[in-house]
PDB file of C-alpha atoms in Angstrom:
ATOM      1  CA  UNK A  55      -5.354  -5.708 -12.858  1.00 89.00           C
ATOM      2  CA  UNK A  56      -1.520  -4.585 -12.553  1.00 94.00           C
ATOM      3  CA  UNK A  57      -0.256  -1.479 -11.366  1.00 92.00           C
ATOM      4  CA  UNK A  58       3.280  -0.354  -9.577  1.00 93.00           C
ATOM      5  CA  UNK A  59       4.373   2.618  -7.386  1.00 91.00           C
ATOM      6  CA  UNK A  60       7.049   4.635  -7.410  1.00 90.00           C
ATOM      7  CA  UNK A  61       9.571   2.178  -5.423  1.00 91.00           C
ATOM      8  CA  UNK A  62       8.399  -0.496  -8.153  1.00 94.00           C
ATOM      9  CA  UNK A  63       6.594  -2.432  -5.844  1.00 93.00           C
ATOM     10  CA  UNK A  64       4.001  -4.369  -7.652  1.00 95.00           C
ATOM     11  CA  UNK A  65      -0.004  -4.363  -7.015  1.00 92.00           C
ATOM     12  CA  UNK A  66      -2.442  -6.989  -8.308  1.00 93.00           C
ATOM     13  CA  UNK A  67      -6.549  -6.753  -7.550  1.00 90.00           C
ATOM     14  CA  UNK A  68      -7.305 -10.363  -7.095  1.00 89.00           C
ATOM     15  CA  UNK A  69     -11.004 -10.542  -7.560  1.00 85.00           C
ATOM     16  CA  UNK A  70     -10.762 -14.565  -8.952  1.00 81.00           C
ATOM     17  CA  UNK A  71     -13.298 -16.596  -6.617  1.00 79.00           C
ATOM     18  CA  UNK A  72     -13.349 -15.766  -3.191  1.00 80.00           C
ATOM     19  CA  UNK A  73     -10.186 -13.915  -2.959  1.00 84.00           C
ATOM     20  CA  UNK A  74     -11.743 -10.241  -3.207  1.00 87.00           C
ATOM     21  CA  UNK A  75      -7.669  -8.884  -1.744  1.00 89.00           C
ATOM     22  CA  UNK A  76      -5.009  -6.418  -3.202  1.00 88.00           C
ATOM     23  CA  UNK A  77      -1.600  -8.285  -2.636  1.00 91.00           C
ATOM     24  CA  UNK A  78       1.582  -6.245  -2.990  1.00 91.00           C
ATOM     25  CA  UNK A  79       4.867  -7.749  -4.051  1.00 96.00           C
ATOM     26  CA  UNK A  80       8.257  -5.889  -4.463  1.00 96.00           C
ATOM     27  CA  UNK A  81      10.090  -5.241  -7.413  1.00 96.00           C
ATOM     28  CA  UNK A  82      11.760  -8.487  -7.679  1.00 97.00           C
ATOM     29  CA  UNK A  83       8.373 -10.039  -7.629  1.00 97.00           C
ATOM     30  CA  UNK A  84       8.674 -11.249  -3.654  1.00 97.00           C
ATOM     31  CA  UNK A  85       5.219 -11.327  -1.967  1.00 97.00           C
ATOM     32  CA  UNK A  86       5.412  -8.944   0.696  1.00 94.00           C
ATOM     33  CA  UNK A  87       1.292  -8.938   1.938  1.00 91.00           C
ATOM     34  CA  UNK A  88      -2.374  -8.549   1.055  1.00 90.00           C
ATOM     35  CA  UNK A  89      -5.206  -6.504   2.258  1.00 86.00           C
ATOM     36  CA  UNK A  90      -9.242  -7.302   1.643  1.00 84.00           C
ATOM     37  CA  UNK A  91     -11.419  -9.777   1.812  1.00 86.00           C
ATOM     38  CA  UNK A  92     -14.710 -10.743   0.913  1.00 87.00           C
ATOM     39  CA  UNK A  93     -17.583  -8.605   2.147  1.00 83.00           C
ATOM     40  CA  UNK A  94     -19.343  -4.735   1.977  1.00 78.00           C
ATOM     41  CA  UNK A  95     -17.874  -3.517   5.171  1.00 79.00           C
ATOM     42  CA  UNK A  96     -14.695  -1.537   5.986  1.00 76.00           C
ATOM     43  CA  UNK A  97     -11.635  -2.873   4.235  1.00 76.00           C
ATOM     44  CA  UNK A  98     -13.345  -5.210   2.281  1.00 81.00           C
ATOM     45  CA  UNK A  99     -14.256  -5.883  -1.232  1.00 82.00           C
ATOM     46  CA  UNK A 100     -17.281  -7.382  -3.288  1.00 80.00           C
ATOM     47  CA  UNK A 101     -15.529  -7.989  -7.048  1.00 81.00           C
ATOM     48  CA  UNK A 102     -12.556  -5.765  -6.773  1.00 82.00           C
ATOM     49  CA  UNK A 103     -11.436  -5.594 -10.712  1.00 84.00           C
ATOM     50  CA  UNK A 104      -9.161  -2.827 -10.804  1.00 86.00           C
ATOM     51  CA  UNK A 105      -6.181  -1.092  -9.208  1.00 86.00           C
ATOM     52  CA  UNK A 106      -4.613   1.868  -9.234  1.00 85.00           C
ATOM     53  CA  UNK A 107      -1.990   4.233  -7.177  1.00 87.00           C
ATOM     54  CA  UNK A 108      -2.748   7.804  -6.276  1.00 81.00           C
ATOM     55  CA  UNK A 109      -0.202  10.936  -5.802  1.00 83.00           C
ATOM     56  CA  UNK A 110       0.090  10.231  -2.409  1.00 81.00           C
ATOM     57  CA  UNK A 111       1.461   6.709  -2.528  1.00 82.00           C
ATOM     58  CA  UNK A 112      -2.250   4.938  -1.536  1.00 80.00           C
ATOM     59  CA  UNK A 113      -3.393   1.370  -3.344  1.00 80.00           C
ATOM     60  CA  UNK A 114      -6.890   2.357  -4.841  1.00 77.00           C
ATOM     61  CA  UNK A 115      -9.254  -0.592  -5.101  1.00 76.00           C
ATOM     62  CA  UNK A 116     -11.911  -0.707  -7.666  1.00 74.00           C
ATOM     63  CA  UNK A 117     -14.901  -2.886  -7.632  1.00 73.00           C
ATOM     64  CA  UNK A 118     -17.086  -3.782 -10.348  1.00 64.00           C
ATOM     65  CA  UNK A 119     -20.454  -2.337  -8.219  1.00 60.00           C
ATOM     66  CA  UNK A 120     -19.087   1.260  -8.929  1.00 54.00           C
ATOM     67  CA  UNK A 121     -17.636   1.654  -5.179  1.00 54.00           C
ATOM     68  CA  UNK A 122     -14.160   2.634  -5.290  1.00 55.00           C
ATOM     69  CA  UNK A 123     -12.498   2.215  -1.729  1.00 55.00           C
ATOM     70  CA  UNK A 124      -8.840   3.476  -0.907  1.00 54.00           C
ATOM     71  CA  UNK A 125      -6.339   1.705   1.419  1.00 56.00           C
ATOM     72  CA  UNK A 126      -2.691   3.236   2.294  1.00 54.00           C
ATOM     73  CA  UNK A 127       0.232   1.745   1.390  1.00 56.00           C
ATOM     74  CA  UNK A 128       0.131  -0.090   4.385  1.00 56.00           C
ATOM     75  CA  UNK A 129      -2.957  -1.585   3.764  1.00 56.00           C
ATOM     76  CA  UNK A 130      -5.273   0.387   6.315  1.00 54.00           C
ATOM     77  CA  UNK A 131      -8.528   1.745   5.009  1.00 53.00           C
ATOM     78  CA  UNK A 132      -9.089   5.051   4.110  1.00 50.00           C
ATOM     79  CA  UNK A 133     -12.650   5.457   2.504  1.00 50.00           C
ATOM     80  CA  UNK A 134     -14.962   4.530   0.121  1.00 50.00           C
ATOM     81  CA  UNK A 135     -17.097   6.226  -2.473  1.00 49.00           C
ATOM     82  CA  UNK A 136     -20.322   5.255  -4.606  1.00 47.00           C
TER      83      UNK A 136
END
């Protein structure tokens, strides 16, 4: 999944394989980082699938086991939900 904030940077949920990350690239399609990795704990995904920006500017990562976990634009973790 695709999604872009307001600067136009871009956000992809790479869920292929192992990856389990949210990379962020800028508008000219430069990587810039990633955030994630495999796993159940804080900061971490098990199938992330979707993506998605809230009003306040953070990445929101959605998994395909119905637990949606935030992360701020710089990555950090914010919280997760069931």
């Amino acid at each position: 999944d695709v999604t872009w904030d307001k600067a136009g940077n871009i956000y992809v949920a790479d869920g292929i394989g192992t990856n389990n990350r949210i990379a962020k690239f800028d508008k000219d399609g430069r990587f810039i980082t990633h955030w994630g990795s495999t796993g159940s704990g804080q900061g971490q995904f098990d199938g992330v699938k979707g993506i998605a920006i809230d009003a306040q500017g953070n990445a929101v990562g959605i998994e395909i086991v119905r637990i949606v976990r935030w992360v701020c634009r710089r990555g950090d973790p914010l919280e997760s939900r069931q």
